[in-house]
Short mmCIF file of C-alpha atoms and ligand atoms in Angstrom, two decimals:
data_model
loop_
_atom_site.label_atom_id
_atom_site.label_comp_id
_atom_site.label_asym_id
_atom_site.label_seq_id
_atom_site.Cartn_x
_atom_site.Cartn_y
_atom_site.Cartn_z
CA UNK A 1 28.03 -16.80 -7.97
CA UNK A 2 26.58 -15.10 -11.07
CA UNK A 3 23.16 -13.49 -10.71
CA UNK A 4 20.01 -15.06 -12.08
CA UNK A 5 16.65 -13.37 -12.00
CA UNK A 6 13.50 -12.59 -13.95
CA UNK A 7 12.20 -9.04 -14.07
CA UNK A 8 8.88 -8.27 -15.73
CA UNK A 9 8.47 -4.54 -16.42
CA UNK A 10 4.88 -3.32 -16.17
CA UNK A 11 3.44 -1.09 -18.91
CA UNK A 12 2.87 2.14 -17.06
CA UNK A 13 2.89 5.85 -17.82
CA UNK A 14 3.70 8.16 -14.91
CA UNK A 15 3.36 11.93 -14.72
CA UNK A 16 5.15 13.07 -11.60
CA UNK A 17 5.09 16.45 -9.85
CA UNK A 18 2.45 17.99 -12.10
CA UNK A 19 -0.90 19.62 -11.32
CA UNK A 20 -3.30 16.75 -11.96
CA UNK A 21 -6.22 18.97 -12.94
CA UNK A 22 -4.04 20.76 -15.51
CA UNK A 23 -2.93 17.59 -17.27
CA UNK A 24 -5.92 15.25 -16.90
CA UNK A 25 -7.37 16.04 -20.32
CA UNK A 26 -3.96 15.38 -21.91
CA UNK A 27 -3.97 11.95 -20.29
CA UNK A 28 -7.49 11.28 -21.55
CA UNK A 29 -6.41 12.26 -25.06
CA UNK A 30 -3.31 10.10 -24.79
CA UNK A 31 -5.53 7.10 -24.03
CA UNK A 32 -8.27 8.09 -26.47
CA UNK A 33 -10.90 8.34 -23.71
CA UNK A 34 -14.01 10.48 -24.16
CA UNK A 35 -16.53 9.40 -21.50
CA UNK A 36 -15.15 8.71 -18.06
CA UNK A 37 -16.51 8.06 -14.60
CA UNK A 38 -14.74 9.50 -11.55
CA UNK A 39 -14.36 7.16 -8.58
CA UNK A 40 -13.51 8.41 -5.10
CA UNK A 41 -14.35 7.73 -1.46
CA UNK A 42 -17.16 9.64 0.31
CA UNK A 43 -14.59 11.79 2.12
CA UNK A 44 -13.03 12.90 -1.19
CA UNK A 45 -16.25 14.13 -2.81
CA UNK A 46 -15.03 17.72 -3.11
CA UNK A 47 -11.85 16.58 -4.78
CA UNK A 48 -13.97 14.42 -7.11
CA UNK A 49 -15.97 17.53 -8.02
CA UNK A 50 -12.78 19.49 -8.85
CA UNK A 51 -11.68 16.62 -11.05
CA UNK A 52 -15.11 16.52 -12.70
CA UNK A 53 -14.80 20.26 -13.45
CA UNK A 54 -11.35 19.72 -14.98
CA UNK A 55 -12.69 16.87 -17.13
CA UNK A 56 -15.48 19.02 -18.54
CA UNK A 57 -17.56 17.32 -21.24
CA UNK A 58 -15.68 14.02 -20.83
CA UNK A 59 -17.11 13.59 -17.33
CA UNK A 60 -20.14 11.29 -17.13
CA UNK A 61 -20.65 11.06 -13.39
CA UNK A 62 -18.82 10.75 -10.08
CA UNK A 63 -19.33 7.71 -7.86
CA UNK A 64 -18.13 8.68 -4.38
CA UNK A 65 -18.62 5.26 -2.81
CA UNK A 66 -15.16 3.71 -2.47
CA UNK A 67 -14.44 2.08 0.89
CA UNK A 68 -11.64 -0.04 2.22
CA UNK A 69 -11.09 -3.60 0.93
CA UNK A 70 -13.61 -3.30 -1.96
CA UNK A 71 -16.77 -5.04 -0.63
CA UNK A 72 -18.01 -7.31 -3.43
CA UNK A 73 -21.63 -6.07 -3.37
CA UNK A 74 -20.54 -2.47 -3.69
CA UNK A 75 -18.19 -3.35 -6.54
CA UNK A 76 -21.01 -5.15 -8.38
CA UNK A 77 -23.30 -2.10 -8.08
CA UNK A 78 -20.58 0.26 -9.31
CA UNK A 79 -19.64 -2.02 -12.21
CA UNK A 80 -23.30 -2.13 -13.30
CA UNK A 81 -23.57 1.67 -13.06
CA UNK A 82 -20.39 2.24 -15.10
CA UNK A 83 -21.56 -0.27 -17.72
CA UNK A 84 -25.05 1.27 -17.98
CA UNK A 85 -23.53 4.71 -18.50
CA UNK A 86 -21.50 3.42 -21.44
CA UNK A 87 -18.25 4.81 -20.01
CA UNK A 88 -15.02 4.13 -21.88
CA UNK A 89 -12.79 4.54 -18.81
CA UNK A 90 -12.53 5.55 -15.15
CA UNK A 91 -10.43 8.03 -13.24
CA UNK A 92 -9.80 7.03 -9.62
CA UNK A 93 -8.79 9.84 -7.29
CA UNK A 94 -7.89 9.22 -3.65
CA UNK A 95 -6.28 6.44 -1.69
CA UNK A 96 -6.05 2.70 -2.21
CA UNK A 97 -9.82 2.35 -1.73
CA UNK A 98 -10.68 4.54 -4.75
CA UNK A 99 -7.96 2.92 -6.83
CA UNK A 100 -9.15 -0.54 -5.71
CA UNK A 101 -12.68 0.24 -6.89
CA UNK A 102 -11.27 1.30 -10.28
CA UNK A 103 -9.44 -2.02 -10.43
CA UNK A 104 -12.67 -3.94 -9.75
CA UNK A 105 -14.30 -2.13 -12.69
CA UNK A 106 -11.27 -2.70 -14.92
CA UNK A 107 -11.20 -6.40 -14.04
CA UNK A 108 -14.85 -6.93 -14.91
CA UNK A 109 -15.36 -4.55 -17.84
CA UNK A 110 -11.80 -4.35 -19.19
CA UNK A 111 -11.94 -0.52 -19.12
CA UNK A 112 -8.73 1.51 -18.85
CA UNK A 113 -8.23 3.58 -15.70
CA UNK A 114 -6.22 6.62 -14.77
CA UNK A 115 -5.14 6.84 -11.12
CA UNK A 116 -4.49 10.01 -9.14
CA UNK A 117 -3.24 8.77 -5.77
CA UNK A 118 -3.54 11.04 -2.74
CA UNK A 119 -2.15 8.61 -0.15
CA UNK A 120 1.03 6.53 -0.18
CA UNK A 121 -0.53 3.02 -0.31
CA UNK A 122 0.95 2.23 -3.75
CA UNK A 123 -1.95 0.30 -5.29
CA UNK A 124 -1.70 2.36 -8.50
CA UNK A 125 1.57 0.62 -9.35
CA UNK A 126 0.33 -2.95 -9.13
CA UNK A 127 -1.65 -5.58 -10.98
CA UNK A 128 -3.05 -6.74 -7.65
CA UNK A 129 -6.81 -6.54 -7.19
CA UNK A 130 -8.76 -7.34 -4.04
CA UNK A 131 -12.34 -7.75 -2.94
CA UNK A 132 -14.05 -8.79 0.26
CA UNK A 133 -17.10 -10.98 0.75
CA UNK A 134 -18.40 -12.79 3.84
CA UNK A 135 -15.48 -11.60 5.95
CA UNK A 136 -12.80 -12.96 3.63
CA UNK A 137 -10.54 -10.96 1.42
CA UNK A 138 -9.66 -12.37 -1.95
CA UNK A 139 -6.80 -11.04 -4.02
CA UNK A 140 -5.32 -11.85 -7.38
CA UNK A 141 -3.09 -10.42 -10.07
CA UNK A 142 -4.26 -9.38 -13.52
CA UNK A 143 -2.63 -6.91 -15.91
CA UNK A 144 -6.09 -5.60 -16.83
CA UNK A 145 -6.30 -3.76 -13.49
CA UNK A 146 -3.01 -1.89 -13.81
CA UNK A 147 -3.84 1.80 -14.37
CA UNK A 148 -2.77 2.95 -17.82
CA UNK A 149 -1.61 6.28 -16.48
CA UNK A 150 -0.76 7.56 -12.99
CA UNK A 151 -0.58 11.22 -12.03
CA UNK A 152 1.37 12.09 -8.88
CA UNK A 153 0.42 15.58 -7.76
CA UNK A 154 2.02 16.47 -4.39
CA UNK A 155 -0.37 19.40 -3.87
CA UNK A 156 -3.30 16.94 -3.59
CA UNK A 157 -1.79 15.23 -0.56
CA UNK A 158 -1.00 18.29 1.58
CA UNK A 159 -4.43 17.84 3.19
CA UNK A 160 -3.78 14.22 4.14
CA UNK A 161 -3.75 14.32 7.97
CA UNK A 162 -0.34 13.65 9.53
CA UNK A 163 -1.47 10.44 11.25
CA UNK A 164 -2.87 9.02 7.98
CA UNK A 165 0.24 10.17 6.12
CA UNK A 166 2.47 8.32 8.56
CA UNK A 167 0.55 5.05 8.52
CA UNK A 168 0.07 5.22 4.76
CA UNK A 169 3.82 5.77 4.41
CA UNK A 170 4.50 2.72 6.57
CA UNK A 171 2.12 0.71 4.38
CA UNK A 172 4.34 1.62 1.42
CA UNK A 173 7.54 0.88 3.34
CA UNK A 174 6.19 -2.59 4.08
CA UNK A 175 5.97 -3.31 0.33
CA UNK A 176 9.64 -2.38 -0.10
CA UNK A 177 10.77 -4.35 2.96
CA UNK A 178 9.11 -7.55 1.75
CA UNK A 179 10.37 -6.97 -1.82
CA UNK A 180 13.94 -7.05 -0.46
CA UNK A 181 13.53 -10.67 0.62
CA UNK A 182 10.90 -11.77 -1.92
CA UNK A 183 11.50 -15.11 -3.64
CA UNK A 184 11.30 -13.27 -7.00
CA UNK A 185 13.39 -10.23 -6.03
CA UNK A 186 15.83 -8.73 -8.51
CA UNK A 187 18.58 -6.09 -8.34
CA UNK A 188 16.31 -3.49 -9.99
CA UNK A 189 13.54 -4.02 -7.49
CA UNK A 190 16.04 -3.97 -4.60
CA UNK A 191 17.34 -0.59 -5.78
CA UNK A 192 13.80 0.76 -5.90
CA UNK A 193 13.05 -0.71 -2.47
CA UNK A 194 16.11 0.79 -0.78
CA UNK A 195 15.50 4.21 -2.36
CA UNK A 196 11.78 4.04 -1.55
CA UNK A 197 12.44 3.32 2.13
CA UNK A 198 15.05 6.11 2.25
CA UNK A 199 12.69 8.62 0.62
CA UNK A 200 9.71 7.79 2.82
CA UNK A 201 11.54 7.55 6.15
CA UNK A 202 13.06 10.98 5.38
CA UNK A 203 9.77 12.48 4.18
CA UNK A 204 7.49 11.30 7.01
CA UNK A 205 9.22 13.25 9.82
CA UNK A 206 9.32 16.29 7.50
CA UNK A 207 5.55 15.95 6.86
CA UNK A 208 4.95 15.59 10.58
CA UNK A 209 6.88 18.85 11.17
CA UNK A 210 5.19 20.67 8.27
CA UNK A 211 2.25 18.91 6.61
CA UNK A 212 1.97 21.68 4.01
CA UNK A 213 5.53 21.20 2.74
CA UNK A 214 5.31 20.43 -0.96
CA UNK A 215 8.90 19.19 -0.89
CA UNK A 216 8.11 16.64 1.83
CA UNK A 217 4.89 15.60 0.06
CA UNK A 218 6.74 15.21 -3.21
CA UNK A 219 9.46 13.10 -1.54
CA UNK A 220 6.80 10.91 0.08
CA UNK A 221 4.94 10.38 -3.22
CA UNK A 222 8.25 9.54 -4.91
CA UNK A 223 8.92 6.95 -2.19
CA UNK A 224 5.37 5.65 -2.46
CA UNK A 225 5.76 5.22 -6.21
CA UNK A 226 8.96 3.21 -5.78
CA UNK A 227 7.53 1.09 -2.96
CA UNK A 228 4.33 0.50 -4.94
CA UNK A 229 6.42 -0.61 -7.91
CA UNK A 230 8.17 -3.10 -5.60
CA UNK A 231 4.79 -4.53 -4.61
CA UNK A 232 3.86 -4.70 -8.29
CA UNK A 233 6.97 -6.67 -9.21
CA UNK A 234 7.42 -9.20 -6.42
CA UNK A 235 5.58 -11.71 -4.26
CA UNK A 236 4.86 -10.57 -0.73
CA UNK A 237 5.54 -12.74 2.32
CA UNK A 238 4.41 -13.28 5.92
CA UNK A 239 3.89 -9.61 6.78
CA UNK A 240 1.39 -9.01 3.96
CA UNK A 241 -0.28 -12.34 4.63
CA UNK A 242 -0.91 -11.41 8.27
CA UNK A 243 -2.19 -7.91 7.37
CA UNK A 244 -4.42 -9.41 4.70
CA UNK A 245 -6.00 -11.77 7.26
CA UNK A 246 -6.41 -9.00 9.85
CA UNK A 247 -7.98 -6.64 7.31
CA UNK A 248 -10.19 -9.14 5.52
CA UNK A 249 -11.43 -11.03 8.58
CA UNK A 250 -11.52 -8.38 11.31
CA UNK A 251 -11.81 -5.29 9.09
CA UNK A 252 -8.87 -3.68 10.89
CA UNK A 253 -7.75 -0.44 9.24
CA UNK A 254 -5.33 -1.26 6.44
CA UNK A 255 -2.46 1.23 6.80
CA UNK A 256 -2.48 1.20 10.60
CA UNK A 257 -2.34 -2.60 10.64
CA UNK A 258 0.71 -2.54 8.35
CA UNK A 259 2.35 0.04 10.61
CA UNK A 260 1.84 -2.05 13.74
CA UNK A 261 2.87 -5.38 12.19
CA UNK A 262 5.92 -4.41 10.13
CA UNK A 263 8.58 -4.16 12.89
CA UNK A 264 7.40 -7.43 14.44
CA UNK A 265 7.51 -9.50 11.26
CA UNK A 266 10.77 -7.88 10.16
CA UNK A 267 12.32 -8.64 13.57
CA UNK A 268 11.30 -12.29 13.10
CA UNK A 269 12.82 -12.46 9.60
CA UNK A 270 15.96 -10.38 10.22
CA UNK A 271 18.22 -13.25 11.37
CA UNK A 272 17.94 -14.95 7.95
CA UNK A 273 17.95 -11.96 5.55
CA UNK A 274 21.41 -10.33 5.85
CA UNK A 275 21.31 -8.72 2.37
CA UNK A 276 17.92 -7.12 3.01
CA UNK A 277 19.09 -5.95 6.44
CA UNK A 278 22.12 -4.35 4.75
CA UNK A 279 19.93 -2.48 2.26
CA UNK A 280 17.52 -1.34 4.97
CA UNK A 281 20.43 -0.25 7.20
CA UNK A 282 21.72 1.98 4.41
CA UNK A 283 18.23 3.32 3.70
CA UNK A 284 17.71 4.12 7.37
CA UNK A 285 21.00 5.96 7.79
CA UNK A 286 23.08 3.12 9.27
CA UNK A 287 21.51 0.86 11.88
CA UNK A 288 22.15 -2.80 12.70
CA UNK A 289 18.51 -3.27 13.57
CA UNK A 290 16.13 -1.88 10.90
CA UNK A 291 13.09 -3.43 12.62
CA UNK A 292 13.83 -1.51 15.77
CA UNK A 293 14.55 1.69 13.84
CA UNK A 294 11.17 1.43 12.09
CA UNK A 295 9.43 0.76 15.40
CA UNK A 296 11.14 3.82 16.91
CA UNK A 297 10.15 5.96 13.92
CA UNK A 298 6.49 4.86 14.13
CA UNK A 299 6.47 5.55 17.88
CA UNK A 300 8.15 8.94 17.49
CA UNK A 301 5.64 9.96 14.82
CA UNK A 302 2.72 8.98 17.07
CA UNK A 303 1.52 6.04 14.97
CA UNK A 304 -0.36 3.17 16.61
CA UNK A 305 1.96 0.39 17.79
CA UNK A 306 -0.49 -2.24 19.04
CA UNK A 307 -3.23 -4.32 17.41
CA UNK A 308 -5.26 -3.92 20.62
CA UNK A 309 -5.35 -0.16 20.03
CA UNK A 310 -6.79 -0.85 16.55
CA UNK A 311 -9.70 -2.69 18.17
CA UNK A 312 -8.54 -6.29 17.79
CA UNK A 313 -9.65 -8.51 20.64
CA UNK A 314 -7.20 -10.86 22.32
CA UNK A 315 -9.56 -13.77 21.60
CA UNK A 316 -9.05 -13.28 17.85
CA UNK A 317 -5.31 -14.05 17.94
CA UNK A 318 -5.60 -17.87 17.62
CA UNK A 319 -8.02 -17.84 14.68
CA UNK A 320 -6.00 -15.28 12.75
CA UNK A 321 -2.81 -17.25 13.46
CA UNK A 322 -4.47 -20.44 12.20
CA UNK A 323 -5.82 -18.70 9.12
CA UNK A 324 -2.37 -17.34 8.23
CA UNK A 325 -0.68 -20.66 8.95
CA UNK A 326 -3.11 -22.63 6.80
CA UNK A 327 -2.65 -20.44 3.73
CA UNK A 328 0.34 -20.91 1.49
CA UNK A 329 2.82 -18.06 1.09
CA UNK A 330 6.54 -17.63 0.82
CA UNK A 331 8.65 -16.35 3.68
CA UNK A 332 12.42 -16.41 4.05
CA UNK A 333 12.09 -17.96 7.52
CA UNK A 334 9.68 -20.78 8.13
CA UNK A 335 6.98 -19.66 10.52
CA UNK A 336 5.23 -22.27 12.67
CA UNK A 337 1.78 -21.76 14.17
CA UNK A 338 3.51 -20.92 17.47
CA UNK A 339 5.77 -18.37 15.75
CA UNK A 340 2.80 -16.65 14.08
CA UNK A 341 0.83 -16.67 17.33
CA UNK A 342 3.79 -15.13 19.17
CA UNK A 343 4.30 -12.45 16.50
CA UNK A 344 0.59 -11.59 16.65
CA UNK A 345 0.62 -11.56 20.44
CA UNK A 346 3.55 -9.15 20.71
CA UNK A 347 2.00 -6.93 18.04
CA UNK A 348 -1.33 -7.10 19.88
CA UNK A 349 0.21 -5.92 23.16
CA UNK A 350 2.42 -3.37 21.38
CA UNK A 351 5.24 -4.49 23.63
CA UNK A 352 8.70 -3.13 23.05
CA UNK A 353 10.26 -6.22 21.50
CA UNK A 354 13.65 -4.58 21.33
CA UNK A 355 15.43 -4.63 24.70
CA UNK A 356 17.55 -1.52 25.35
CA UNK A 357 20.81 -3.51 25.50
CA UNK A 358 20.13 -4.49 21.91
CA UNK A 359 19.21 -1.07 20.63
CA UNK A 360 21.54 -0.35 17.70
P1 LIG B 1 -8.13 4.83 1.78
O1 LIG B 1 -8.07 4.93 0.31
O2 LIG B 1 -9.29 4.14 2.39
O3 LIG B 1 -8.01 6.32 2.35
C1 LIG B 1 -8.08 6.51 3.76
C2 LIG B 1 -8.90 7.77 4.06
O4 LIG B 1 -8.15 8.91 3.68
C3 LIG B 1 -10.22 7.83 3.26
O5 LIG B 1 -11.24 8.28 4.14
C4 LIG B 1 -9.94 8.87 2.20
O6 LIG B 1 -11.11 9.58 1.83
C5 LIG B 1 -8.94 9.78 2.90
N1 LIG B 1 -8.02 10.48 2.03
C6 LIG B 1 -7.36 10.01 0.95
N2 LIG B 1 -6.55 10.95 0.45
C7 LIG B 1 -6.69 12.04 1.23
C8 LIG B 1 -6.11 13.35 1.22
N3 LIG B 1 -5.18 13.69 0.34
N4 LIG B 1 -6.49 14.22 2.18
C9 LIG B 1 -7.40 13.88 3.12
N5 LIG B 1 -7.98 12.66 3.19
C10 LIG B 1 -7.64 11.76 2.24
O7 LIG B 1 -6.82 4.16 2.40
P2 LIG B 1 -5.42 3.69 1.79
O8 LIG B 1 -4.61 3.31 2.97
O9 LIG B 1 -4.88 4.66 0.84
O10 LIG B 1 -5.79 2.39 0.98
C11 LIG B 1 -6.18 1.20 1.61
C12 LIG B 1 -6.84 0.26 0.63
O11 LIG B 1 -5.97 0.07 -0.49
C13 LIG B 1 -7.09 -1.11 1.21
O12 LIG B 1 -8.32 -1.60 0.77
C14 LIG B 1 -5.94 -1.94 0.65
O13 LIG B 1 -6.24 -3.31 0.59
C15 LIG B 1 -5.73 -1.32 -0.68
N6 LIG B 1 -4.37 -1.49 -1.24
C16 LIG B 1 -4.26 -2.24 -2.37
C17 LIG B 1 -3.01 -2.40 -2.94
C18 LIG B 1 -2.90 -3.20 -4.20
O14 LIG B 1 -1.83 -3.29 -4.79
N7 LIG B 1 -3.97 -3.78 -4.67
C19 LIG B 1 -1.87 -1.81 -2.37
C20 LIG B 1 -2.02 -1.04 -1.23
C21 LIG B 1 -3.29 -0.87 -0.66
#
């Protein structure tokens, strides 16, 4: 059968492997920006200060308030502050939380943003925005929130602790995995997904062995870029839906939740996605069971493997299952309420869902 697909390229400038503080003023000039606000999370204040120094006279202020899942009240305060300052753009430095805050500002005020990611979450490559109010996370897509320029500087992620690096890397891998069976997948995105999974699953053990390795950090950022681009170009399925409900409703930590859930949802989908399994097998060095291989990798690298260990109570399983089941989303395999409950239960216990007889 001949191929048929739609691929929408996103307007995006990437500077990879450069020293962010050396090139930031060039990026400002490129975009015609003169008065910018730096956004970062409280833990990245020092980094925000270094960026402010590099920006010199173009720096208006730094708002070190970004937190996970962009609480709506916080976003409203920050938007008002940026507007009152008369800024013409923002520079987000840090993980998905800082980049998410920049997106909230861009969505409301239409200001351009530059992103300098220091984790592997991939938000910088997408038009997806999110915000949380009254225990519910809302997301949407809008081209306004796509950063105009992204600077990947491996030296800024050498300080990312190994455990955060691993879970953040798994967060990115999850984007690529779901892109491989997305309803709107395309050959280009599948190439990026396979290469992204290969790069990250090679880089994460290398980071674990030597967190200071610039080569490993560069490989991981390269993988994160590709996986983020997959998220930006396709519609995510059951895995992201479940993580979204767990994060928005129970405030479970984002990257860790993705790490725990991914092998379980992939194991559920594997029987009906032979092409995706083939791509993942190649990316993972030849395995018949990519879900198991990812579970083994997470376990070997000391990542959390149960929702219980992330603080989720057993009593929350039914309401999360119902919430996921009631929302509409695509998935290659139809998932009943019982299926979702079972997936959540096994992920909650952290049980080994891969019997030894079935290992490779
Ligand atoms: P995060 O941004 O909250 O960062 C986690 C922690 O790591 C923070 O305390 C931060 O200060 C710290 N940190 C970041 N970089 C560091 C470094 N280099 N060294 C030391 N510490 C560092 O977490 P995250 O996992 O990057 O992002 C999660 C958020 O991003 C969630 O809100 C999620 O919904 C969102 N997200 C959005 C998209 C999208 O496309 N919209 C995609 C992925 C993630």
